[in-house]
Structure formats: structure tokens, C-alpha cells
Coordinates of C-alpha atoms in Angstrom, one line a residue:
Chain A
M1 CA 24.4 8.0 -11.1
K2 CA 21.0 6.4 -10.6
I3 CA 18.1 7.9 -8.7
A4 CA 14.9 6.0 -7.7
V5 CA 11.7 7.9 -7.5
S6 CA 8.4 6.4 -6.0
A7 CA 5.7 6.9 -8.6
T8 CA 2.0 6.5 -9.3
A9 CA 2.6 5.4 -12.9
P10 CA 5.4 4.0 -15.0
D11 CA 6.7 7.2 -16.7
L12 CA 8.6 10.5 -16.0
D13 CA 5.4 12.6 -16.0
A14 CA 3.8 10.5 -13.3
L15 CA 3.3 12.0 -9.9
V16 CA 5.7 11.1 -7.1
D17 CA 3.9 8.6 -4.9
P18 CA 3.7 9.9 -1.3
R19 CA 4.4 6.4 0.0
F20 CA 7.6 4.4 -0.3
G21 CA 6.8 0.7 0.4
R22 CA 3.4 0.9 -1.1
A23 CA 4.2 2.9 -4.2
P24 CA 3.1 1.0 -7.3
Y25 CA 6.1 1.9 -9.4
F26 CA 9.7 3.1 -9.0
I27 CA 11.3 5.1 -11.8
I28 CA 15.0 4.7 -11.9
V29 CA 16.5 7.6 -13.6
D30 CA 20.0 8.6 -14.8
P31 CA 19.7 12.4 -14.1
D32 CA 22.4 13.3 -16.7
S33 CA 20.7 11.7 -19.7
M34 CA 17.2 11.4 -18.2
Q35 CA 17.2 7.8 -19.4
F36 CA 15.0 5.7 -17.1
E37 CA 13.8 2.2 -16.4
T38 CA 10.7 1.3 -14.4
M39 CA 10.4 -1.1 -11.6
E40 CA 7.0 -2.4 -10.7
N41 CA 6.4 -2.9 -7.0
S42 CA 4.5 -6.1 -6.6
S43 CA 4.5 -6.0 -2.8
G44 CA 1.9 -3.2 -2.7
S45 CA -0.7 -5.4 -1.2
A46 CA 1.5 -7.6 1.0
P47 CA 0.5 -7.5 4.7
G48 CA 3.8 -6.1 6.0
G49 CA 7.5 -5.6 5.6
T50 CA 7.1 -3.9 2.2
G51 CA 9.4 -1.1 3.0
I52 CA 12.2 -3.6 3.7
S53 CA 11.7 -5.7 0.5
V54 CA 11.4 -2.6 -1.7
A55 CA 14.4 -1.0 -0.2
Q56 CA 16.4 -4.2 -0.8
A57 CA 15.3 -4.3 -4.4
I58 CA 16.3 -0.7 -4.9
V59 CA 19.7 -1.3 -3.4
G60 CA 20.0 -4.2 -5.8
K61 CA 19.5 -1.8 -8.7
G62 CA 22.6 0.1 -7.7
V63 CA 20.7 3.3 -6.8
Q64 CA 22.5 6.1 -5.0
A65 CA 19.5 8.3 -4.0
V66 CA 15.8 7.8 -3.4
L67 CA 13.2 10.5 -3.9
T68 CA 9.8 9.8 -2.3
G69 CA 7.0 11.3 -0.3
S70 CA 7.7 9.6 3.0
C71 CA 10.0 6.9 4.3
G72 CA 9.3 4.7 7.4
P73 CA 11.8 3.4 9.9
N74 CA 12.5 -0.1 8.4
A75 CA 13.0 1.1 4.8
Y76 CA 15.1 3.9 6.2
E77 CA 17.3 1.5 8.0
V78 CA 17.9 -0.7 5.0
L79 CA 18.6 2.2 2.6
S80 CA 20.9 4.0 4.9
A81 CA 22.8 0.8 5.8
A82 CA 23.5 0.5 2.0
G83 CA 24.6 4.1 1.8
V84 CA 21.7 5.3 -0.2
Q85 CA 20.8 9.0 0.2
I86 CA 17.1 9.4 1.2
I87 CA 15.1 12.4 0.3
A88 CA 11.5 12.4 1.6
G89 CA 8.8 15.1 1.4
V90 CA 9.1 15.2 -2.4
S91 CA 6.0 15.8 -4.5
G92 CA 5.0 16.9 -8.0
T93 CA 6.0 14.9 -11.1
V94 CA 9.0 12.5 -11.3
R95 CA 10.6 14.8 -13.9
D96 CA 10.4 17.9 -11.8
A97 CA 11.7 16.0 -8.8
I98 CA 14.8 14.9 -10.7
L99 CA 15.3 18.5 -12.0
S100 CA 15.1 19.8 -8.4
F101 CA 17.5 17.2 -7.3
K102 CA 20.0 18.1 -10.1
Q103 CA 19.7 21.8 -9.1
G104 CA 20.6 20.9 -5.5
K105 CA 17.3 22.0 -4.2
L106 CA 16.5 18.9 -2.3
A107 CA 18.1 18.1 1.1
S108 CA 18.6 14.6 2.6
T109 CA 16.1 13.5 5.2
P110 CA 18.1 12.8 8.4
A111 CA 15.6 10.3 9.9
P112 CA 12.5 8.3 9.1
D113 CA 9.7 10.8 8.7
V114 CA 6.7 8.6 9.2
P115 CA 5.8 5.7 11.6
P116 CA 5.7 2.0 10.6
H117 CA 2.7 1.0 8.4
F118 CA 2.2 4.6 7.3
G119 CA 1.3 3.7 3.7
R120 CA -1.2 1.0 4.6
T121 CA -4.8 1.7 3.7
D122 CA -6.3 -1.2 5.4
E123 CA -4.7 -0.7 8.8
L124 CA -8.1 -1.1 10.6
T125 CA -8.2 -4.7 9.7
S126 CA -5.3 -5.8 11.9
G127 CA -2.8 -7.8 9.8
H128 CA -1.3 -10.2 12.3
Chain B
M1 CA -21.4 -30.0 29.0
R2 CA -22.2 -32.5 31.7
G3 CA -18.8 -32.3 33.1
G4 CA -15.9 -34.7 32.8
G5 CA -16.3 -34.6 29.0
D6 CA -13.6 -32.5 27.5
V7 CA -15.9 -30.2 25.5
I8 CA -14.1 -27.1 24.2
V9 CA -16.2 -23.9 24.0
S10 CA -14.7 -20.8 22.4
V11 CA -16.3 -17.5 23.1
A12 CA -15.7 -15.1 20.1
S13 CA -17.1 -12.0 18.6
G14 CA -16.3 -9.8 15.6
K15 CA -16.9 -6.8 17.8
G16 CA -14.9 -5.9 20.9
G17 CA -16.6 -4.9 24.2
T18 CA -19.6 -7.2 23.7
G19 CA -19.2 -9.3 26.8
K20 CA -17.1 -12.3 25.6
T21 CA -15.0 -12.3 28.8
L22 CA -18.1 -12.0 31.0
V23 CA -19.8 -15.0 29.2
A24 CA -16.6 -17.1 29.2
T25 CA -15.8 -16.5 32.9
S26 CA -19.4 -17.0 33.9
L27 CA -19.5 -20.3 32.0
A28 CA -16.3 -21.4 33.6
L29 CA -17.4 -20.5 37.1
A30 CA -20.8 -22.2 36.6
V31 CA -19.1 -25.4 35.4
S32 CA -16.5 -25.2 38.2
E33 CA -19.3 -25.5 40.8
R34 CA -19.9 -29.0 39.6
T35 CA -16.7 -30.3 38.2
S36 CA -13.2 -29.3 37.2
V37 CA -12.8 -26.9 34.3
Q38 CA -10.1 -25.1 32.4
I39 CA -10.4 -21.5 31.1
L40 CA -7.9 -20.2 28.6
D41 CA -7.6 -16.4 28.2
C42 CA -6.4 -16.2 24.5
D43 CA -6.9 -12.5 24.2
V44 CA -3.2 -12.2 24.9
E45 CA -2.9 -8.5 24.0
E46 CA -5.0 -7.6 27.0
P47 CA -5.9 -10.7 29.0
N48 CA -8.6 -9.7 31.5
A49 CA -10.5 -12.9 32.5
N50 CA -8.7 -12.9 35.8
L51 CA -10.3 -9.6 36.7
F52 CA -13.5 -11.6 37.1
L53 CA -12.0 -14.9 38.3
R54 CA -9.4 -13.7 40.9
A55 CA -7.4 -17.0 40.5
S56 CA -4.0 -17.0 42.2
I57 CA -1.3 -17.2 39.6
E58 CA 1.1 -20.0 40.6
R59 CA 3.3 -20.6 37.5
T60 CA 4.7 -18.3 34.8
E61 CA 6.4 -19.7 31.7
P62 CA 8.1 -17.6 29.0
V63 CA 7.1 -17.8 25.3
Y64 CA 9.9 -17.6 22.8
V65 CA 10.0 -17.0 19.0
P66 CA 13.2 -18.4 17.4
T67 CA 14.7 -15.5 15.4
P68 CA 17.7 -15.7 13.0
R69 CA 21.2 -14.6 14.0
I70 CA 23.6 -14.2 11.2
D71 CA 27.2 -15.5 11.4
A72 CA 29.0 -12.6 9.6
D73 CA 32.1 -14.8 9.0
R74 CA 30.2 -17.5 7.2
C75 CA 27.7 -15.3 5.3
N76 CA 28.6 -14.7 1.6
H77 CA 25.6 -12.4 1.0
C78 CA 23.9 -14.7 -1.5
G79 CA 20.5 -13.3 -0.4
R80 CA 18.8 -16.6 -0.1
C81 CA 17.5 -15.9 3.4
A82 CA 15.8 -12.7 2.4
E83 CA 14.3 -14.4 -0.7
V84 CA 12.7 -17.2 1.3
C85 CA 11.4 -15.0 4.2
A86 CA 7.7 -14.7 3.6
Y87 CA 7.5 -11.9 6.2
H88 CA 10.2 -9.6 4.8
A89 CA 12.0 -9.9 8.2
I90 CA 15.5 -10.0 6.5
A91 CA 17.1 -7.6 4.1
S92 CA 20.1 -8.8 2.3
L93 CA 22.4 -6.1 1.1
P94 CA 25.6 -6.4 -0.9
S95 CA 27.8 -6.3 2.2
K96 CA 25.3 -6.6 5.1
V97 CA 22.3 -8.6 6.3
I98 CA 19.8 -6.8 8.5
V99 CA 17.3 -8.8 10.6
F100 CA 14.0 -7.2 11.7
P101 CA 13.1 -9.5 14.7
E102 CA 9.7 -8.0 15.3
L103 CA 8.6 -9.2 11.8
C104 CA 10.0 -12.7 12.2
H105 CA 7.4 -15.5 12.6
G106 CA 10.0 -18.0 13.7
C107 CA 9.3 -20.4 10.8
G108 CA 13.0 -21.3 10.4
A109 CA 13.1 -21.2 6.6
C110 CA 16.1 -18.9 6.5
S111 CA 18.3 -21.0 8.7
Y112 CA 17.2 -24.3 7.1
L113 CA 17.8 -23.0 3.6
C114 CA 21.0 -21.0 4.1
P115 CA 23.6 -22.7 1.8
E116 CA 26.5 -21.5 4.0
S117 CA 24.9 -22.6 7.3
A118 CA 25.5 -19.0 8.4
I119 CA 22.2 -18.6 10.3
V120 CA 21.5 -19.9 13.8
E121 CA 18.2 -19.3 15.6
A122 CA 18.2 -17.6 18.9
N123 CA 15.1 -17.5 21.2
R124 CA 13.5 -14.1 21.6
Q125 CA 10.9 -13.8 24.4
V126 CA 7.6 -12.3 23.2
G127 CA 5.4 -13.0 26.2
V128 CA 4.4 -15.4 29.0
V129 CA 1.8 -18.0 29.9
E130 CA 0.5 -17.7 33.4
V131 CA -1.3 -20.6 35.2
G132 CA -3.5 -20.0 38.2
Y133 CA -6.2 -21.7 40.2
R134 CA -9.4 -21.0 42.0
G135 CA -11.1 -24.1 43.4
N136 CA -12.0 -26.5 40.6
L137 CA -11.0 -23.9 38.0
E138 CA -7.7 -23.7 36.3
L139 CA -6.9 -20.4 34.5
V140 CA -4.3 -20.4 31.7
Q141 CA -3.7 -16.9 30.4
G142 CA -1.3 -15.7 27.6
R143 CA 0.2 -12.3 28.0
L144 CA 2.0 -10.7 25.0
N145 CA 4.8 -8.3 25.8
T146 CA 3.8 -4.7 25.3
G147 CA 4.7 -3.4 21.8
E148 CA 5.1 -6.9 20.3
P149 CA 3.1 -7.0 17.0
M150 CA 2.4 -10.7 16.8
P151 CA 0.2 -12.5 19.3
T152 CA -0.1 -15.9 17.6
P153 CA 2.9 -17.6 19.2
V154 CA 1.6 -16.7 22.7
I155 CA -1.9 -18.0 21.8
R156 CA -0.4 -21.2 20.4
K157 CA 1.6 -21.8 23.6
T158 CA -1.5 -21.0 25.8
K159 CA -3.4 -23.6 23.9
M160 CA -0.7 -26.2 24.6
Y161 CA -2.0 -26.3 28.1
I162 CA -5.3 -27.9 27.0
D163 CA -5.1 -31.3 28.6
G164 CA -7.4 -33.1 26.2
Q165 CA -4.8 -35.8 25.5
T166 CA -4.3 -36.7 29.1
D167 CA -6.6 -38.8 31.3
N168 CA -7.6 -35.5 32.9
H169 CA -10.7 -34.8 30.8
R170 CA -11.9 -31.4 31.6
D171 CA -14.2 -29.1 29.8
V172 CA -12.3 -26.1 28.3
I173 CA -13.6 -22.5 27.9
I174 CA -11.6 -20.3 25.6
D175 CA -11.9 -16.5 25.8
V176 CA -11.0 -15.3 22.3
A177 CA -9.7 -11.9 21.1
P178 CA -12.2 -9.7 19.3
G179 CA -12.2 -9.5 15.5
T180 CA -11.8 -12.1 12.7
S181 CA -8.1 -12.0 12.0
C182 CA -5.1 -14.3 12.8
P183 CA -5.4 -14.2 16.7
V184 CA -9.0 -15.4 16.4
V185 CA -8.2 -18.1 13.9
E186 CA -5.3 -19.3 16.1
A187 CA -7.5 -19.4 19.2
V188 CA -10.4 -21.3 17.7
N189 CA -8.4 -23.5 15.4

């Protein structure tokens, strides 16, 4: 099994990034062996559509579940269309998030939990 | 602006609520007392020049953005469309392609570059251009549909009504949206 976790830095002790599309890294972990690979998210500064492209990249990695702080409607649509389990509202370190997941403490998020453009920090400068 | 001399004046401001529309409509009305003039309301998210002008709208034309439609029988999920889309409007999954029409700029790259010719473009209406008159004055106003995120196609279409290329040389006043981003660039370009 492969689990992708949005992260603020490229290792298991990094904090879970509260954003999905704008997270700087994803840690892709095998929860049984705790072996992991990191995926850098280069679309963090793109004007829009980042949730979609990141979700597609994660699907391409063969991931079965995503742990993150929040997930907007477009990313949610792509991930759920590919059958990826989405668990939002996750915080703490990547390692702890994986452990909680293994212990069955985390429940799937049934719908997008934030509006579009949630993770944008420059929303005041309209990005048309 | 002596009249009859196709001068284009754009009224813009980085800050909203500073009187752009008041200046633009006053200029247009002043010119229209002497000669024929065109005023374009390019603040298409909330066109309000006609609150001052009271022109009667005589024509309404739809504005479309061509958006991709995937032929599921021809698509082999190679992912080329999602790769070439600069706006992330397409997600290509192993067994499904998802289009996000509201992110599509209508550039046509996906359909042009699809190796299987599995993408056709279908017009999606995003707004209208309305044309009205009051004496010597012709008002052309763009109106973006509520909830649409992208005003530039409506602004572009509104500006196509500038009749600089014809023998009908009129001065043109453009009322621009506030700010400094894409809608402003499109309006003054």
C-alpha cells in the first residue's frame, strides 16, 4: 500500500502541511515498512489549478490514500474519481499521521472540506 | 480629441471606487454633444456605465469559450492533453479524463495536440456583449455571467466592436475594471 501525505519538508518528521495543492512536498509512504519517497510539488506558486495537477500526479504514483490538512473541491473530484481514499483534517508529523492511519484512527473525509483557492496566500491579487 | 479622429482613451485606476466610470461616461457624453462616439464598458464583472448613460440596449450577443469534450471511445489515456494544458483544466487519470471547464481558457492546445483526435471543442457561454444607443453615443458593454472566474474573453469580444478599421472613425472611451491584473491588461492592450 502507498499513502501520500502533504508535508512542509521532505522527511517523515516534517509537519503535515494544512494545504493540499500548495503543499511544498508529498511524502509517499509504505505504512508496513515505513519506507518512503518524496515528491516535490513544483506547482506551489502556480496561479490556479494546483489541486488538480497535484492530485493527478499522486494518482500517477499509484497511491491508495491521501492524508492532508484540507482538500478542495477540484482535487477531491480527481482523487475520488481515481478511487483514492481522502483523509483531511490531519495534523502533527507525517510519521504520527501514518501511525494513526495504521491504527485505524483516521476516518475518510466524505466531501471537500474547504472552498476553491483555500491554500492561496495571494488571493487578494486577483489571478485571472 | 477634436472629433472624427479615432482616438482611444482608456480610463483605469489601481483602486476601485475612485470615479473611473463617472469620468469615462462624462467624457463620452461631452464628446457626443459634438460628434459620434463609442464607449466600451470593459468592467465586465459589474458593468455600470449604463447607470449614467441610460442608453437603450438594442442588441445582445453571446460570448463563448471553446472548451474540450473528450470522445471516450477514441481516448487512450495517454495524458498528453493534461500535460499541455497550461491552466490545469484537464486531469488525465489511468481510466478517465476529467475536464474542469471553468479553468479552461479556450486556447485549443489539448484538441490540437491530442494524438488520437479524441478531443473536440464545444462552445460554452460565459457572458454577453450588449450594444445600445443614446443620440450620437454608442455603448458596448460586456457582461460576464455570475460565478464565471475569467473575464478576459468577454473583454476581448467587447473590444472587437471598436470600429477603428472601418471608415466610421469615432473616438472611443474605454471604462476599465479596477486593479492591475489581466482584465486591465486586456482592456488597455
